[in-house]
Short mmCIF file of C-alpha atoms in Angstrom, two decimals:
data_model
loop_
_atom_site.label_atom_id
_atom_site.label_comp_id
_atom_site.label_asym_id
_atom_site.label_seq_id
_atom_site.Cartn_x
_atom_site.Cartn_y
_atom_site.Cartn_z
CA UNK A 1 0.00 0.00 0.00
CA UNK A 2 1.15 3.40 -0.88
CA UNK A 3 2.11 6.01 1.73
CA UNK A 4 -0.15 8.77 2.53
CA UNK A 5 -0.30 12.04 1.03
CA UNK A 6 -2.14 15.24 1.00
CA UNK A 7 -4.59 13.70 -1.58
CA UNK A 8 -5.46 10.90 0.56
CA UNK A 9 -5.77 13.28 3.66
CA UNK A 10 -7.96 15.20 1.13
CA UNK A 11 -10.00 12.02 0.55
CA UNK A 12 -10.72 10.98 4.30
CA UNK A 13 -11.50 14.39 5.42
CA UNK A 14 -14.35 14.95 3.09
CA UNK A 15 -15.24 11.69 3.90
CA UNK A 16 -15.21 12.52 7.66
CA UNK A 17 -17.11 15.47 7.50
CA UNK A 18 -19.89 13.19 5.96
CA UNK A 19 -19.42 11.75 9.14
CA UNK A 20 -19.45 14.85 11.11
CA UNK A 21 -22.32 15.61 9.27
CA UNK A 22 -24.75 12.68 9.86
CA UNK A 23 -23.89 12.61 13.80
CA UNK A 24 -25.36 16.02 14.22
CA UNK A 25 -28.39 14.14 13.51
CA UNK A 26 -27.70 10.91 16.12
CA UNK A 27 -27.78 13.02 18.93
CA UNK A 28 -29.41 17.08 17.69
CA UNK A 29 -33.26 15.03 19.26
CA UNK A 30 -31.85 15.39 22.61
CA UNK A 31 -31.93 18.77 22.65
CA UNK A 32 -35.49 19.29 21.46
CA UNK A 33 -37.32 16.77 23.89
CA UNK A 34 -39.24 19.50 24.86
CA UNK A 35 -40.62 21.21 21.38
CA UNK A 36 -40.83 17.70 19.86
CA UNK A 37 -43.17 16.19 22.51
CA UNK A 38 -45.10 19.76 22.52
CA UNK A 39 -45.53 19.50 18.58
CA UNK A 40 -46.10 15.47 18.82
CA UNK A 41 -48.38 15.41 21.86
CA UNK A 42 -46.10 12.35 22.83
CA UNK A 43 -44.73 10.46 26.18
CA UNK A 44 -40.38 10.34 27.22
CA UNK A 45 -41.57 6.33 25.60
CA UNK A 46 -42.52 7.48 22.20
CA UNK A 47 -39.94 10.01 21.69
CA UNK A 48 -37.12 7.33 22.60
CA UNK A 49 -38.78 5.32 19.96
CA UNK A 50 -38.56 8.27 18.06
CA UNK A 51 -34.65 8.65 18.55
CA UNK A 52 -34.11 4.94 18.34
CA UNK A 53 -35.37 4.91 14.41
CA UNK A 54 -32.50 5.88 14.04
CA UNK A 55 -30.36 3.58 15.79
CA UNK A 56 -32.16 0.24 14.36
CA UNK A 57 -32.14 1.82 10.80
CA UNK A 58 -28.52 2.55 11.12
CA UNK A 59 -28.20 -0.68 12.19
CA UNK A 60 -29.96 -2.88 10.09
CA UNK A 61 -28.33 -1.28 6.98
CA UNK A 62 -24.81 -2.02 8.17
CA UNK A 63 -24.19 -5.20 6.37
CA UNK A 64 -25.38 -4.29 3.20
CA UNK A 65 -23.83 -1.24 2.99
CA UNK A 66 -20.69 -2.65 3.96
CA UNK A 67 -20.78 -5.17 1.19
CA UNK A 68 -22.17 -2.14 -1.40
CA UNK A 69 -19.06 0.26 -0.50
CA UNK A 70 -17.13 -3.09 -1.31
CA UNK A 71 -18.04 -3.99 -4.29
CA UNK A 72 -18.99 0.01 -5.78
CA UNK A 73 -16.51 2.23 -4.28
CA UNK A 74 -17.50 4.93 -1.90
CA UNK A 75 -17.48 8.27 -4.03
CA UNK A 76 -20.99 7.31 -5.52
CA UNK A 77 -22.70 6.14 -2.22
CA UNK A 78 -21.43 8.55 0.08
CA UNK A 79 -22.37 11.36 -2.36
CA UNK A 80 -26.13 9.83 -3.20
CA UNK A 81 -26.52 9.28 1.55
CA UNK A 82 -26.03 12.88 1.98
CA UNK A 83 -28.21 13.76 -0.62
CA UNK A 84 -30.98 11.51 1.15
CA UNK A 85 -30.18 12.96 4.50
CA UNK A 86 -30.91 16.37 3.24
CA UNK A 87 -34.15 15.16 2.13
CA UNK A 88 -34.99 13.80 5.13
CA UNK A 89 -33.99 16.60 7.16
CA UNK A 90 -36.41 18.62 4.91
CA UNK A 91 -39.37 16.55 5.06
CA UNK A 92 -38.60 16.09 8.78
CA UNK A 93 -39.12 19.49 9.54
CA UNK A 94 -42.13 20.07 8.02
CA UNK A 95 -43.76 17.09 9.66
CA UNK A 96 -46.55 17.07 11.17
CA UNK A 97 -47.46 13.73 12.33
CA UNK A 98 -45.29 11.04 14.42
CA UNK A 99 -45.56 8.33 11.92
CA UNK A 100 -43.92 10.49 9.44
CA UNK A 101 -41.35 11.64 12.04
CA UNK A 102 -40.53 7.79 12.17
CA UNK A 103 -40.21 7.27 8.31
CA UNK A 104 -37.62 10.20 8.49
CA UNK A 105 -35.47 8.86 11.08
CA UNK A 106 -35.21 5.99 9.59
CA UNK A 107 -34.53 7.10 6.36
CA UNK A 108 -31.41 9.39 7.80
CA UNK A 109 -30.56 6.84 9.90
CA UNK A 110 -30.46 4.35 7.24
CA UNK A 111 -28.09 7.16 5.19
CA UNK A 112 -25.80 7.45 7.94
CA UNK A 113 -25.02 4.00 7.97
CA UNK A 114 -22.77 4.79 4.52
CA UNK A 115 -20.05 7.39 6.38
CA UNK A 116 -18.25 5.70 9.26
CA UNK A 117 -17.73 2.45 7.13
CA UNK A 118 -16.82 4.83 4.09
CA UNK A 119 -14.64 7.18 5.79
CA UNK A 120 -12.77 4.02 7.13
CA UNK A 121 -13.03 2.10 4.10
CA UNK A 122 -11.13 5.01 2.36
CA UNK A 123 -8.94 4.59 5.75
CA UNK A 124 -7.71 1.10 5.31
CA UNK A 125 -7.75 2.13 1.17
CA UNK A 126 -5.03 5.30 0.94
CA UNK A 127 -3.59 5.18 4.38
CA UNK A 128 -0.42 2.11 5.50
CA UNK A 129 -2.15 -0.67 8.09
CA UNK A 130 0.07 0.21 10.84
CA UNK A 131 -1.65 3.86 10.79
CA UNK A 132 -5.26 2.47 11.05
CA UNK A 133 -5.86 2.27 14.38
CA UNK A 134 -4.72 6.19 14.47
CA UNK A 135 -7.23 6.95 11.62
CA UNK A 136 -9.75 5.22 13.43
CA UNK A 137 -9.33 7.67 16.08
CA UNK A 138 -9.51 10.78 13.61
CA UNK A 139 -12.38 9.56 12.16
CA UNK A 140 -14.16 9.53 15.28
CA UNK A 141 -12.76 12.76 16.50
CA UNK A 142 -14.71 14.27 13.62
CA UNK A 143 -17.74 12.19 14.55
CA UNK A 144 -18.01 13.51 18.26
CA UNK A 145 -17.61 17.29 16.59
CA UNK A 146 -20.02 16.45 15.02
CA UNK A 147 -21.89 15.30 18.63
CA UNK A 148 -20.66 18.39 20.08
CA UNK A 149 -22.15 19.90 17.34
CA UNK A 150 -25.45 18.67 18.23
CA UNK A 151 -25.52 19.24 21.62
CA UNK A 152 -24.98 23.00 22.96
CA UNK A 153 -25.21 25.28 19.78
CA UNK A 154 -27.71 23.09 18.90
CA UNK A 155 -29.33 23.77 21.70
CA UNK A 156 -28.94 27.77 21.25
CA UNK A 157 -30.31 27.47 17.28
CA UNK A 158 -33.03 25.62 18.77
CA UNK A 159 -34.32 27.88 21.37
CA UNK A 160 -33.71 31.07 18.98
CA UNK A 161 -35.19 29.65 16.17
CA UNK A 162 -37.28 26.63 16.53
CA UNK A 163 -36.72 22.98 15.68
CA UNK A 164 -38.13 23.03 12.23
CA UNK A 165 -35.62 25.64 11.01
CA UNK A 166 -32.77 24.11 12.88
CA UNK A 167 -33.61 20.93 10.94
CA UNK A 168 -34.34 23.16 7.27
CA UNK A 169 -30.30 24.41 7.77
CA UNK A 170 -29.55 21.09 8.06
CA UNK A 171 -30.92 20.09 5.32
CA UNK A 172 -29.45 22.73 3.05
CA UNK A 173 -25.88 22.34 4.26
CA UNK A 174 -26.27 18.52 3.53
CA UNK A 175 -27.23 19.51 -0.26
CA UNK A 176 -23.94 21.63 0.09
CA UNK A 177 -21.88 18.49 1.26
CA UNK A 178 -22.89 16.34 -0.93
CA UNK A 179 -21.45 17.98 -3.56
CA UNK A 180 -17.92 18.58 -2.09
CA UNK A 181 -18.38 14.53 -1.37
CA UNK A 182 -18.87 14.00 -5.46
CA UNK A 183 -15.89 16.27 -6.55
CA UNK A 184 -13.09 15.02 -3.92
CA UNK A 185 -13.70 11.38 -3.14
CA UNK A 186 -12.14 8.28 -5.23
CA UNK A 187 -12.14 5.06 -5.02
CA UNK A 188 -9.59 2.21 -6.02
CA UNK A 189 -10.88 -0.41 -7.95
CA UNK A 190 -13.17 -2.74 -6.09
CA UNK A 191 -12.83 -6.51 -5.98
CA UNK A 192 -14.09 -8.28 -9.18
CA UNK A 193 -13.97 -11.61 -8.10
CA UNK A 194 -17.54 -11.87 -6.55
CA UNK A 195 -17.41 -15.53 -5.74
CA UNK A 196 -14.08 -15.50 -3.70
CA UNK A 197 -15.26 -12.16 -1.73
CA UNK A 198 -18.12 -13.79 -0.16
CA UNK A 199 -16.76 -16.99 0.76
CA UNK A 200 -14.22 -14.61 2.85
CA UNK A 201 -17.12 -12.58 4.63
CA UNK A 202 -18.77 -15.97 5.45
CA UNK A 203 -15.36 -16.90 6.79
CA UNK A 204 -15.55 -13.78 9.19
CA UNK A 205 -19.09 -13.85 9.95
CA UNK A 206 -18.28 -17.61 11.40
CA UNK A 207 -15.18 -16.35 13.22
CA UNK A 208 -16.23 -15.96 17.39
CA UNK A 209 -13.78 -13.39 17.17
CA UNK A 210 -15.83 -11.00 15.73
CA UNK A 211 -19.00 -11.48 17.49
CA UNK A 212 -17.04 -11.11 21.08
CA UNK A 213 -15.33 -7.53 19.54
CA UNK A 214 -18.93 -6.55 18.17
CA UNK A 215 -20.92 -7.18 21.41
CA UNK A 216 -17.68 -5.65 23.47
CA UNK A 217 -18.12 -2.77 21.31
CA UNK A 218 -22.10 -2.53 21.14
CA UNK A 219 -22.22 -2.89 25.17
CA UNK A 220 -19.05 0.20 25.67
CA UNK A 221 -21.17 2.58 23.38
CA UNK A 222 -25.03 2.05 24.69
CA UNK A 223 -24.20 4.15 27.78
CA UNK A 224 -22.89 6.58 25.86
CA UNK A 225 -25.73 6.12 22.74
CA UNK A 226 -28.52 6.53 26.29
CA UNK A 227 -27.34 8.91 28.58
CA UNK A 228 -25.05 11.32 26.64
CA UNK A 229 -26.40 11.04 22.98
CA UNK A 230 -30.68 11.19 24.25
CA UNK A 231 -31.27 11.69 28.61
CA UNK A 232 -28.20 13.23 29.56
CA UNK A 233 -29.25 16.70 28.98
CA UNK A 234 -32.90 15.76 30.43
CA UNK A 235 -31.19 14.07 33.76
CA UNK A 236 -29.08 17.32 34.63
CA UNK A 237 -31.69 19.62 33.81
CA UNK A 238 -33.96 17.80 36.35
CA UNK A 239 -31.25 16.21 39.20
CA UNK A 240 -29.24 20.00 39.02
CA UNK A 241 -32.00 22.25 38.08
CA UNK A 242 -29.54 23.68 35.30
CA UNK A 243 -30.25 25.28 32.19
CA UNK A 244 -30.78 23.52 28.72
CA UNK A 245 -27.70 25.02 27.23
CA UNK A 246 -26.12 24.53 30.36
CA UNK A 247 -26.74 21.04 31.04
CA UNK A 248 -25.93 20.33 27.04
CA UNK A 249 -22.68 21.93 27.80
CA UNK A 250 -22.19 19.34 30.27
CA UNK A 251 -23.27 16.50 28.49
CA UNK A 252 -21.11 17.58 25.66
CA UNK A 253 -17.64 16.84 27.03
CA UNK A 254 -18.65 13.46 26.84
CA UNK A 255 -17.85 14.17 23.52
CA UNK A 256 -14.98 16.36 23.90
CA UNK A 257 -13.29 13.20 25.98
CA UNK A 258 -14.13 10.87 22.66
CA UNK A 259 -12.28 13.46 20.98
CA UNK A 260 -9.49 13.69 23.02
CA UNK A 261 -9.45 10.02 23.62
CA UNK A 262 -9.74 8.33 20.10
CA UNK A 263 -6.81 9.79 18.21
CA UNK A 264 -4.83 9.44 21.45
CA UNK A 265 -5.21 5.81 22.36
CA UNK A 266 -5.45 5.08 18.94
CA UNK A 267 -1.93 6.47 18.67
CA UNK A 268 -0.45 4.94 21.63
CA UNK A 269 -2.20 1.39 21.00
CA UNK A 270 -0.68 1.57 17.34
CA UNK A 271 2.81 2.37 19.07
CA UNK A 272 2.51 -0.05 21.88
CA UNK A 273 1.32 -2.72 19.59
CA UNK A 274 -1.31 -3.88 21.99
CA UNK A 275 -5.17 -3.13 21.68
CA UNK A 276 -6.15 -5.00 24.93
CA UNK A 277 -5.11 -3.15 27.75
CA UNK A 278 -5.95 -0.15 26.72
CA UNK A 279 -9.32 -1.93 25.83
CA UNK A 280 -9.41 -2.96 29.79
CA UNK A 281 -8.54 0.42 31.23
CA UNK A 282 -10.97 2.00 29.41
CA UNK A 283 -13.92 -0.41 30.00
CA UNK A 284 -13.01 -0.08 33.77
CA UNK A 285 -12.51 3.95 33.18
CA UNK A 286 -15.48 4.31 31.90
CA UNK A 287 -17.46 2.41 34.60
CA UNK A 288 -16.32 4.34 37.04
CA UNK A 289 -16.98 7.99 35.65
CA UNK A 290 -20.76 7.12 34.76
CA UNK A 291 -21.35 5.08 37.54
CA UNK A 292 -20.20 8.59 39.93
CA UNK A 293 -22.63 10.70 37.15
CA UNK A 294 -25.62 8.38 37.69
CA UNK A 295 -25.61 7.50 41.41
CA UNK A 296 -23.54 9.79 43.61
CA UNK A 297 -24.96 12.67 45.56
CA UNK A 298 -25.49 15.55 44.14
CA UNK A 299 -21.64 16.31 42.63
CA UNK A 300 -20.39 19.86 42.73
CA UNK A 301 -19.97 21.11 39.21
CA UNK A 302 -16.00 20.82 38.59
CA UNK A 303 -16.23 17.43 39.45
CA UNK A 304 -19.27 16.71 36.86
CA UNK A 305 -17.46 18.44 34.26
CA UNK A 306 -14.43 16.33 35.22
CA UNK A 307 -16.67 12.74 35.35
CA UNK A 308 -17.66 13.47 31.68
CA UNK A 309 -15.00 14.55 30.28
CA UNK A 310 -13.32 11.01 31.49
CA UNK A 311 -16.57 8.94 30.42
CA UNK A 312 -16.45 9.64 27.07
CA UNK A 313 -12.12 9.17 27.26
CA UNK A 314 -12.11 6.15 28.21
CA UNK A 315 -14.88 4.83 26.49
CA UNK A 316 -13.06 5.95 23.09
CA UNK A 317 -11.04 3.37 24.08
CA UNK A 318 -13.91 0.81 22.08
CA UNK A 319 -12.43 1.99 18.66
CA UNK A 320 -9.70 -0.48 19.12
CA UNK A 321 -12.34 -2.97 18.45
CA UNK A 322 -12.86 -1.45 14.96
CA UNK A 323 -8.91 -2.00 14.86
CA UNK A 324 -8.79 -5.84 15.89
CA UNK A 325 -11.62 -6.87 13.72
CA UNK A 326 -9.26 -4.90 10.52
CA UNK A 327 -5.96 -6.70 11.67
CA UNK A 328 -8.15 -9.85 11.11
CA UNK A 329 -9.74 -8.84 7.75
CA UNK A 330 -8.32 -8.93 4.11
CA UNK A 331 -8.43 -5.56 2.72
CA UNK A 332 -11.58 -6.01 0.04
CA UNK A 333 -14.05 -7.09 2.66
CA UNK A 334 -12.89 -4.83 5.19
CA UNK A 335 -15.94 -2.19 4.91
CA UNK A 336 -18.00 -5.31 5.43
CA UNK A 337 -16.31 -6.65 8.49
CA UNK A 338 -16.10 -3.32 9.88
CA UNK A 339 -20.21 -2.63 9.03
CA UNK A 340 -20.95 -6.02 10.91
CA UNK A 341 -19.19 -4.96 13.58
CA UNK A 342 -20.91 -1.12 13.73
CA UNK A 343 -24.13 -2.56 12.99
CA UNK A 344 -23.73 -4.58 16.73
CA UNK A 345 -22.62 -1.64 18.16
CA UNK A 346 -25.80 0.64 16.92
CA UNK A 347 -28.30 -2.33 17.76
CA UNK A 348 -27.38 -2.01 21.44
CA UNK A 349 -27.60 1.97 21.22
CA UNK A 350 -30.86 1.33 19.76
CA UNK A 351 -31.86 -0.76 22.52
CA UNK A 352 -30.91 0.85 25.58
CA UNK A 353 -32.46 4.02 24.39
CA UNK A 354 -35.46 2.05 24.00
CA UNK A 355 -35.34 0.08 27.40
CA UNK A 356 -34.24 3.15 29.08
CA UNK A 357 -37.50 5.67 27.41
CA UNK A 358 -39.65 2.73 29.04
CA UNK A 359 -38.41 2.36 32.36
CA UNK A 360 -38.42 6.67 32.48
CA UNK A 361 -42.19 6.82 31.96
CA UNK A 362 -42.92 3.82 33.96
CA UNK A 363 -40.77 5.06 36.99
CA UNK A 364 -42.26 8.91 36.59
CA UNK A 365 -38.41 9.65 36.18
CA UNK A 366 -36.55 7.62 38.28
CA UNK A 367 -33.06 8.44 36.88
CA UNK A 368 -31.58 5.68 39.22
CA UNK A 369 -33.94 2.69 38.06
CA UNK A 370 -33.83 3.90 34.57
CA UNK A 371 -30.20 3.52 34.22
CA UNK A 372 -29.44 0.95 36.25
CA UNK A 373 -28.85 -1.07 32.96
CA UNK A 374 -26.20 1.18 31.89
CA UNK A 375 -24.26 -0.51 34.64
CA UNK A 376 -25.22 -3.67 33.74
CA UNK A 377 -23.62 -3.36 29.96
CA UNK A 378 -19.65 -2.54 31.75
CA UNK A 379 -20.57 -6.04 33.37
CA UNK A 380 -21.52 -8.43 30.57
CA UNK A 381 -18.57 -6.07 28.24
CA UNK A 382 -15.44 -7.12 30.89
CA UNK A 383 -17.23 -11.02 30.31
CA UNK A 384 -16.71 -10.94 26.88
CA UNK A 385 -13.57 -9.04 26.70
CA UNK A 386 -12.15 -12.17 28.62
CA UNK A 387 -12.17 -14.26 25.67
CA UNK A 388 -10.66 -11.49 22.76
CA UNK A 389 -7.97 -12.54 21.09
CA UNK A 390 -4.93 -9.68 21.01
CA UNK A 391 -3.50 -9.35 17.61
CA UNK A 392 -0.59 -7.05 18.40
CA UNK A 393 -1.53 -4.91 15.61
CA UNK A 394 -0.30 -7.23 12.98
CA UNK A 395 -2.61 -7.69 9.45
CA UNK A 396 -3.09 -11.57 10.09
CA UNK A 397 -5.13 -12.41 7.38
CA UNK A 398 -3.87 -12.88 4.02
CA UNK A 399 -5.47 -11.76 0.64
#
C-alpha cells in the first residue's frame, strides 16, 4: 500500500465530515425533547422510539452497505446518503405527524449507515495498516464534533429559532456536502472476483472473534448512545436544576473526551502494539466515571465536568475494536467486516435508548432505576472481553 499524502488526507476528510455531518443528527433530538413532545403530543416512551429509528435503521443497513461500499466504491454512495439525508432533514421538519417523524429517522438513519464504514473504508484504502488504528481515532474525533455539534449550539439554534428551522439548515448544508463529497472522493478499484469475496465474509461472519469484539463494542457505546447522545441533557436539567444550554454543555464533554481520547489511544495502542489493555482500562474507566454521574450525591460542578470529560475518554477506548476486527480482515471485505461490527454496536444503542424511554415513563423519572442497565452493559462487556484474542496490531489475514 502506498504512503499517505495530502490527496489521501484530502480524501478521508471529506469523507469525515460526511461523518461529522450525519452525527449532528444521532444526537441534535436530545436537545429538542421539549418542542418535539409539545408538537407530537407524545410520552419520554414514544420520543425514545422516536430517537431509536435511528439507531435500528442505522443498524440494520450495516451489512449491506458494507458489502455495497465493497463492491462500488465509496465516491458514488457517500455522495447519493447525503443527498438523502438532506431530504430527510427537509421533510422532517415540516412534519406534522409522528408516523412520518418515524419514516424520516429511519430514512437518515439508514443514510448514515454509509459514512463511518466509508470514511474508514477510504482509511484502510489510501492510508499504511500500521496507521489504522490512528485513523480510526480521527475519524471519530470528527464524529463527536459532530456530537458536540449537536448538543450545545444546537441547543442555542433551537431555542432562537425553533426545531423546524434548525432541521431546514440542516438540510441545506447537507445539499452543500454532498457535492464537495462528489468532486473530492475516489475510489480504487473494487474486488471483481464476486465468488471469492463472499466466501471470505462468510469466513468472518463464522469467526467468534468478531462477534465477542462486536458485542464488546455494542455494550461500551449504549451508555454513551442513552445517557449522553438522548437523557443526559434531560437528567441534569432535572437532578441539578440547570439550564438547557447549560446542562448540554455538560453533556457535551462526553464528547470532547471521545475526541481527546480516540486519536490518542489510537496512537499509543498503534505504538505499543497492543489493543487489549488499553481496551481494559478504558472499560473499567469508563465504569467508574458514569457510575459517579448516575448515582452519587449531588456532585459539585468541577467534578461533573471532570466525570464526563473522562466517560467519554475512556470509552473511546472501544475503537480499538474497529482496529482488531481490521488486523483480522483482508483488505476487500474490510468495509464489510467493519459494518458487521458497527451494525452490533448501533443495535445495542438502539436498545438501551429504548429500554431506558420505558423504564423513564414507567418510573415517573426515576433516573436511578432507569439507568441501572447502563451498569449492567460494563458487566456483561469485561465477560466478553475475557475471551478477545490480542492481535498485536499485525494484518493476520492474508489476501
Amino acid at each position: 500500500m502506498q504512503q499517505a499524502n495530502l490527496s489521501s488526507w484530502l480524501i478521508w476528510l471529506a469523507a469525515g465530515i460526511f461523518y461529522l455531518f450525519e452525527f449532528i443528527h444521532r444526537v441534535i433530538i436530545s436537545v429538542m425533547i421539549p418542542e418535539l413532545m409539545g408538537s407530537f403530543d407524545v410520552s419520554l416512551a414514544r420520543l425514545g422510539s422516536l430517537s431509536a429509528c435511528y439507531f435500528y435503521a442505522y443498524a440494520l443497513a450495516q451489512i449491506p452497505v458494507g458489502w455495497l461500499i465493497d463492491r462500488y466504491g465509496s465516491r458514488y454512495l457517500l455522495t447519493a446518503a447525503c443527498l438523502t439525508i438532506s431530504a430527510g432533514s427537509l421533510v422532517f421538519a415540516n412534519a406534522n405527524h409522528m408516523l412520518l417523524a418515524d419514516m424520516c429517522r429511519i430514512l437518515i438513519g439508514f443514510s448514515s449507515a454509509f459514512a463511518f464504514v466509508g470514511c474508514l473504508k477510504l482509511g484502510a484504502t489510501w492510508f499504511p495498516n500500521h496507521k489504522f488504528g490512528f485513523i480510526v481515532g480521527l475519524t471519530n474525533l470528527l464524529g463527536v464534533t459532530g456530537a458536540i455539534i449537536g448538543g450545545k449550539p444546537a441547543a442555542y439554534a433551537v431555542d432562537a429559532y425553533g426545531w423546524r428551522q434548525t432541521m431546514l439548515l440542516s438540510a441545506i448544508i447537507g445539499a452543500v456536502l454532498a457535492f464537495i463529497l462528489w468532486v473530492i472522493i475516489k475510489d480504487k478499484a473494487p474486488a471483481k472476483n464476486i465468488h471469492k469475496t463472499n466466501s471470505k465474509i462468510l469466513s468472518v461472519i463464522k469467526c467468534k472473534q468478531t462477534w465477542l469484539v462486536a458485542v464488546f463494542g455494542g455494550l461500551m457505546v449504549a451508555p454513551i448512545t442513552t445517557y449522553s447522545e438522548l437523557w443526559g441533557v434531560s437528567f441534569l436539567v432535572n437532578n441539578y436544576e440547570l439550564s438547557r444550554p447549560a446542562a448540554a454543555q455538560i453533556a457535551t464533554l462526553t464528547f470532547i473526551g471521545i475526541a481527546i481520547g480516540g486519536p490518542t489511544i489510537g496512537w499509543l495502542s498503534d505504538y505499543l502494539r497492543l489493543r487489549k489493555i488499553p481496551m481494559f482500562i478504558g472499560a473499567i474507566g469508563a465504569f467508574c466515571s458514569i457510575g459517579a454521574i448516575l448515582f452519587a450525591p449531588l456532585l459539585p460542578l468541577w467534578l461533573l465536568y471532570l466525570l464526563h470529560l473522562t466517560f467519554g475518554f475512556f470509552t473511546s477506548s472501544m475503537l480499538l475494536c474497529y482496529s482488531l476486527i481490521s488486523e483480522a480482515t483482508p483488505t476487500s471485505i474490510r468495509a464489510t467486516t467493519i459494518a458487521l461490527t458497527n451494525s452490533i454496536v448501533m443495535l445495542f444503542g438502539a436498545l438501551l435508548q429504548t429500554i431506558s424511554g420505558i423504564l423513564l415513563d414507567y418510573s415517573h423519572l426515576d433516573y436511578n432505576l432507569s439507568f441501572a442497565p447502563l451498569i449492567g452493559c460494563y458487566l456483561l462487556a469485561l465477560i466478553c472481553f475475557y475471551f478477545i484474542h490480542e492481535t498485536n496490531c499485525c494484518y493476520t489475514n492474508k489476501e
